[in-house]
Coordinates of C-alpha atoms and ligand atoms in Angstrom, one line a residue:
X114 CA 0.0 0.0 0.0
X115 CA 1.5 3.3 -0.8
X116 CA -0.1 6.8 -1.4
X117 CA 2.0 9.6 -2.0
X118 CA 5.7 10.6 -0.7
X119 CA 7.1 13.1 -0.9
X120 CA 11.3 13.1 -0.2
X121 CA 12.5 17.2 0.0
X122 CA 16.6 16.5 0.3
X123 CA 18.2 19.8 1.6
X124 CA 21.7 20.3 1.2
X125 CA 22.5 21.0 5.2
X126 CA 20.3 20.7 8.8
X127 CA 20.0 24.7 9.2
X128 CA 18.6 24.8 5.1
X129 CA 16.2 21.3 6.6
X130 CA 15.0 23.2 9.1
X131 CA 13.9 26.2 6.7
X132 CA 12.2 23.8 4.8
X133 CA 10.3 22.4 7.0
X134 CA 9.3 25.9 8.5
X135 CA 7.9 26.5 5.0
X136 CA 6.0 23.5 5.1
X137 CA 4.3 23.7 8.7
X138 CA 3.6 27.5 8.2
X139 CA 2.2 27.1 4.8
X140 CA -0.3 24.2 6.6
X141 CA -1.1 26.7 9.4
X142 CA -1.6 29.7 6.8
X143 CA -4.4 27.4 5.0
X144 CA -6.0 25.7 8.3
X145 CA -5.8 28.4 11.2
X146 CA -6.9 26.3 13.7
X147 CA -4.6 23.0 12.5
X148 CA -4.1 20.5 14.9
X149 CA -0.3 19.2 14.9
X150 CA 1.0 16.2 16.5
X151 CA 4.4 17.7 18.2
X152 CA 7.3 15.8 18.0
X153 CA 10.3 16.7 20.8
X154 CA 14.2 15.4 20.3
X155 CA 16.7 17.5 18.3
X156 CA 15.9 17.0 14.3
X157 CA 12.6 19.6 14.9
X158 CA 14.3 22.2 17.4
X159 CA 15.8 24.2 14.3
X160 CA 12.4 23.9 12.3
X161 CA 11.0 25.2 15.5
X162 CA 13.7 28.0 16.0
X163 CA 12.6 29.1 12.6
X164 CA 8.8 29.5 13.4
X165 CA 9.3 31.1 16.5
X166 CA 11.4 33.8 14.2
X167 CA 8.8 34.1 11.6
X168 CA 5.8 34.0 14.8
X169 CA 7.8 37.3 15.8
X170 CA 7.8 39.5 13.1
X171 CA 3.9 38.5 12.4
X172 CA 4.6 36.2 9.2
X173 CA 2.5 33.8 10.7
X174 CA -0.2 33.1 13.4
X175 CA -0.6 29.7 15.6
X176 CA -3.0 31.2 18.1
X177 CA -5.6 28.9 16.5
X178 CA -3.4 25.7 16.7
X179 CA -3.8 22.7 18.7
X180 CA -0.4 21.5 19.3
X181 CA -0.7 17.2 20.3
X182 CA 1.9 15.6 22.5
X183 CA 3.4 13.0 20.8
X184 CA 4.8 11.1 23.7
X185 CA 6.3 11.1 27.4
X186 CA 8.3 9.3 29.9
X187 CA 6.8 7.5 32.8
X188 CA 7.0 8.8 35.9
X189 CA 8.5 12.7 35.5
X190 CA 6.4 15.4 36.6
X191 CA 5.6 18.3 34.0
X192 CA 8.4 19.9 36.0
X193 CA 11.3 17.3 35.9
X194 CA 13.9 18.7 33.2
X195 CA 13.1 15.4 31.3
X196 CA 9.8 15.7 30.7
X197 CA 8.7 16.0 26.7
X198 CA 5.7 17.6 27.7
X199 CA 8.1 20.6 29.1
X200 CA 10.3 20.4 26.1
X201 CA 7.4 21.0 23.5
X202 CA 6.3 23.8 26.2
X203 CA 9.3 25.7 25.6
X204 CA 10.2 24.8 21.9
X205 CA 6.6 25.0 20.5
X206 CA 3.8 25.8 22.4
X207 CA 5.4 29.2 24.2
X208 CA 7.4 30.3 21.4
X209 CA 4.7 30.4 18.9
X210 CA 2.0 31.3 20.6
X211 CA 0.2 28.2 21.0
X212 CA -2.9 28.7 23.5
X213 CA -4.3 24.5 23.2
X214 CA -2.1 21.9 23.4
X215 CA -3.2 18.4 24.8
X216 CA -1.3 16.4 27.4
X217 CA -0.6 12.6 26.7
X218 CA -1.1 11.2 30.0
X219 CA -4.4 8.4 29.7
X220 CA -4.5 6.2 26.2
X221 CA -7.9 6.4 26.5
X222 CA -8.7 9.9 27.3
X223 CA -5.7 11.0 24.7
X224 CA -7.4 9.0 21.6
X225 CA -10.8 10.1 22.7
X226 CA -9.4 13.9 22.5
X227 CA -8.2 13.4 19.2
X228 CA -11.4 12.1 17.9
X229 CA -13.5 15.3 19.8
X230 CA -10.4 17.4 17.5
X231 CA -11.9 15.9 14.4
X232 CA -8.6 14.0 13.9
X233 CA -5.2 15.3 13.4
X234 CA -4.1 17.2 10.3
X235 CA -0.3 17.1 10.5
X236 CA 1.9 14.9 12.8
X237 CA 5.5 16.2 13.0
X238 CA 7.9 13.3 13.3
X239 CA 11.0 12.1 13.9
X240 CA 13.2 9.2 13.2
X241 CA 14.4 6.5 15.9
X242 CA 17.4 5.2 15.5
X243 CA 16.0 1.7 15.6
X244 CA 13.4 3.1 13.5
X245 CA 10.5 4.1 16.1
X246 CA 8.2 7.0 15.9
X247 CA 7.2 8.5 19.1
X248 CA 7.8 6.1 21.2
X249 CA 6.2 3.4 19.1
X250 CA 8.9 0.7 19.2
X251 CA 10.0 -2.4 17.1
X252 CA 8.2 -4.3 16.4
X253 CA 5.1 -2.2 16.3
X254 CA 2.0 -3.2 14.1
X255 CA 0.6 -0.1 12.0
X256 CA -2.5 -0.1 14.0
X257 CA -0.9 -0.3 17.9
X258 CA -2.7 2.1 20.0
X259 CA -1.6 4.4 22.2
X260 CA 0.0 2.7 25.0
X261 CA 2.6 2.6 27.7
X262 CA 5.6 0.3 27.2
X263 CA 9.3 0.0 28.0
X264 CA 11.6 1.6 26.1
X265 CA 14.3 -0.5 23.6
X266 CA 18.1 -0.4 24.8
X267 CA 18.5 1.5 21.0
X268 CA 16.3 4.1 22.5
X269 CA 17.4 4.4 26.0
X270 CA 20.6 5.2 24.3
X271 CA 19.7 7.8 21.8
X272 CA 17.6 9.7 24.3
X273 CA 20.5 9.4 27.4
X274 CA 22.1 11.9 24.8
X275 CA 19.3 14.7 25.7
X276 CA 19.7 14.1 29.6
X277 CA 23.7 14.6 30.8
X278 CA 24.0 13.5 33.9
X279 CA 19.9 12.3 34.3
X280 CA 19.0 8.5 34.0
X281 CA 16.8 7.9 31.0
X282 CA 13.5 6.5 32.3
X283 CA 12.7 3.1 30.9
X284 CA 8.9 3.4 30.7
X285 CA 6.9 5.4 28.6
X286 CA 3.6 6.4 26.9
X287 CA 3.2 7.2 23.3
X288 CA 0.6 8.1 20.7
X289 CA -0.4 4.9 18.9
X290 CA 0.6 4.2 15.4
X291 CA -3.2 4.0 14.8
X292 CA -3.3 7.8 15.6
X293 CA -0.1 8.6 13.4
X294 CA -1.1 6.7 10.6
X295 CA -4.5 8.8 10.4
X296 CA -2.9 11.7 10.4
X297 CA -4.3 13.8 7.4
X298 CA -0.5 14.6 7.1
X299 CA 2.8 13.5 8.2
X300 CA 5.9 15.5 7.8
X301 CA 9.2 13.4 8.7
X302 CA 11.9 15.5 9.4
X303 CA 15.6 13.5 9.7
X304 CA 19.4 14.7 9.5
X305 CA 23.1 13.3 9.8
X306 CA 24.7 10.2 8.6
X307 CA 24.0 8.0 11.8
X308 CA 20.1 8.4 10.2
X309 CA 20.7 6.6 6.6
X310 CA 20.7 3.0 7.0
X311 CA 17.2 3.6 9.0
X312 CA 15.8 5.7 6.1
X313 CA 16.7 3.9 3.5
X314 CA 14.7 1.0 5.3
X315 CA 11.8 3.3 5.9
X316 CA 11.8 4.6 2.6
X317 CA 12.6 1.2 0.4
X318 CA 12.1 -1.6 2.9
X319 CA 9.4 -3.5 3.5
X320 CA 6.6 -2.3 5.6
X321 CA 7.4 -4.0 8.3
X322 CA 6.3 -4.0 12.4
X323 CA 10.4 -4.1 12.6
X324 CA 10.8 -0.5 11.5
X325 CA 7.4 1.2 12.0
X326 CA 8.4 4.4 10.3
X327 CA 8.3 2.2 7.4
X328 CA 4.3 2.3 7.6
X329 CA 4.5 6.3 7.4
X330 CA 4.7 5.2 3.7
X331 CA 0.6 4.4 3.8
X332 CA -0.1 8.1 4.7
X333 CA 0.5 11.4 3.0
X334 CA 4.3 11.7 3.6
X335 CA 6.8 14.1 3.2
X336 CA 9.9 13.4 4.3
X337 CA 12.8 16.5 4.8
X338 CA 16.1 14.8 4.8
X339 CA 19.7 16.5 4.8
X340 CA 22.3 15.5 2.7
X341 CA 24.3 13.7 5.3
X342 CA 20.8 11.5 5.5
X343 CA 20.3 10.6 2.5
X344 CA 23.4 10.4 -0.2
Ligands
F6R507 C1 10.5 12.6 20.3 C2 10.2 11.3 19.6 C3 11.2 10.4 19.0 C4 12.3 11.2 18.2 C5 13.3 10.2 17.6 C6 14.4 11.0 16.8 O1 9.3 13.2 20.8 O2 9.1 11.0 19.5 O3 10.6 9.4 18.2 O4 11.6 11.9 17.2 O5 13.8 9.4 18.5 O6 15.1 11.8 17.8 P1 16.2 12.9 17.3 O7 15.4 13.9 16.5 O8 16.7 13.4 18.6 O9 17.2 12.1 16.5

């Protein structure tokens, strides 16, 4: 099954993350009120960077915007320095003027909340080493709800790199694939070398529970990819 991809190569990660801007403010500029799945880790925090700029001088509006939290550790308070519902806080919601955003915290409540939205128009994504999104590890079936689970050691490592000196915790919650896949829109963002093998295997693999980004390829995808990603 495959609908329509679209693969955007930039030459570098600063000209990715104007790219993507383009993209995501050219969504909100046609549906005001667009409801974004939010993605944290470092691919997006240029792309964000970039809207915040362009928020600034008035070159686009998000006041109407639901921003969606992708996913979230287990056990950290909305306080603790580790939590992902802090970090889209302070890279998304605050900086562009985001006045709804909805907390992942109950499966239930969280899918429920998506439905009373009308569905989600865009999910903003990034790509696991191992080739998760969110938190939706291998193997992952395209329609897995949204869950708590225990983190893969290939994830524990990747995210120990966004913590210093903090333990990684092993448990978390994400948004199903069955809420990513029926996004209206899916934007994957994804930079440096370390990220080729897994893209390639998103991109040409099979679709496979093994990598579940390779099931983005059922939805509307674009994917923004550097040149260090994808040679
Ligand atoms: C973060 C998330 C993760 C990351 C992925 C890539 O909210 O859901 O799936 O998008 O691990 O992380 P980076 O961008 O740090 O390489």
């Amino acid at each position: 099954m495959v609908s329509e991809v679209t693969l955007d190569i930039q030459p570098d990660a600063e000209r990715l993350a104007a790219a993507a801007a383009d993209y995501i403010a050219t969504r909100v500029r046609a549906k005001p009120d667009l409801s974004i799945l939010v993605a944290t880790g470092n691919t997006p925090m240029p792309a964000y960077a970039e809207l915040a700029r362009r928020v600034a001088v008035g070159a686009v509006d998000f006041s109407r915007v639901t921003a969606v939290q992708l996913d979230e550790y287990l056990g950290v308070s909305g306080s603790d320095p580790r939590s992902l519902w802090g970090w889209m806080e302070r890279s998304f919601v605050e900086p562009l003027g985001i006045t709804r955003a909805v907390r992942l915290e109950d499966p239930a409540q969280f899918e429920a909340e998506i439905a009373r939205l009308g569905g989600l128009d865009l999910a903003i994504l990034g790509l696991g080493p191992n080739g998760h999104l969110g938190f939706n590890e291998p193997p992952s079936q395209p329609d897995a709800p949204t869950r708590t689970l225990e983190l893969t050691p290939a994830s524990l490592a990747s995210n120990a790199a966004y913590w210093g000196e903090l333990a990684v915790p092993t448990g978390a919650i994400t948004a199903g694939m069955d809420v990513i896949l029926a996004a209206r829109a899916c934007l994957l963002l994804v930079s440096g070398a370390h990220k080729r093998a897994i893209l390639r295997a998103a991109l040409e693999g099979p679709q496979t529970p093994a990598v579940p980004a390779s099931f983005l390829r059922r939805t509307a995808l674009t994917v923004i990819a550097d040149g260090a990603a994808w040679t």
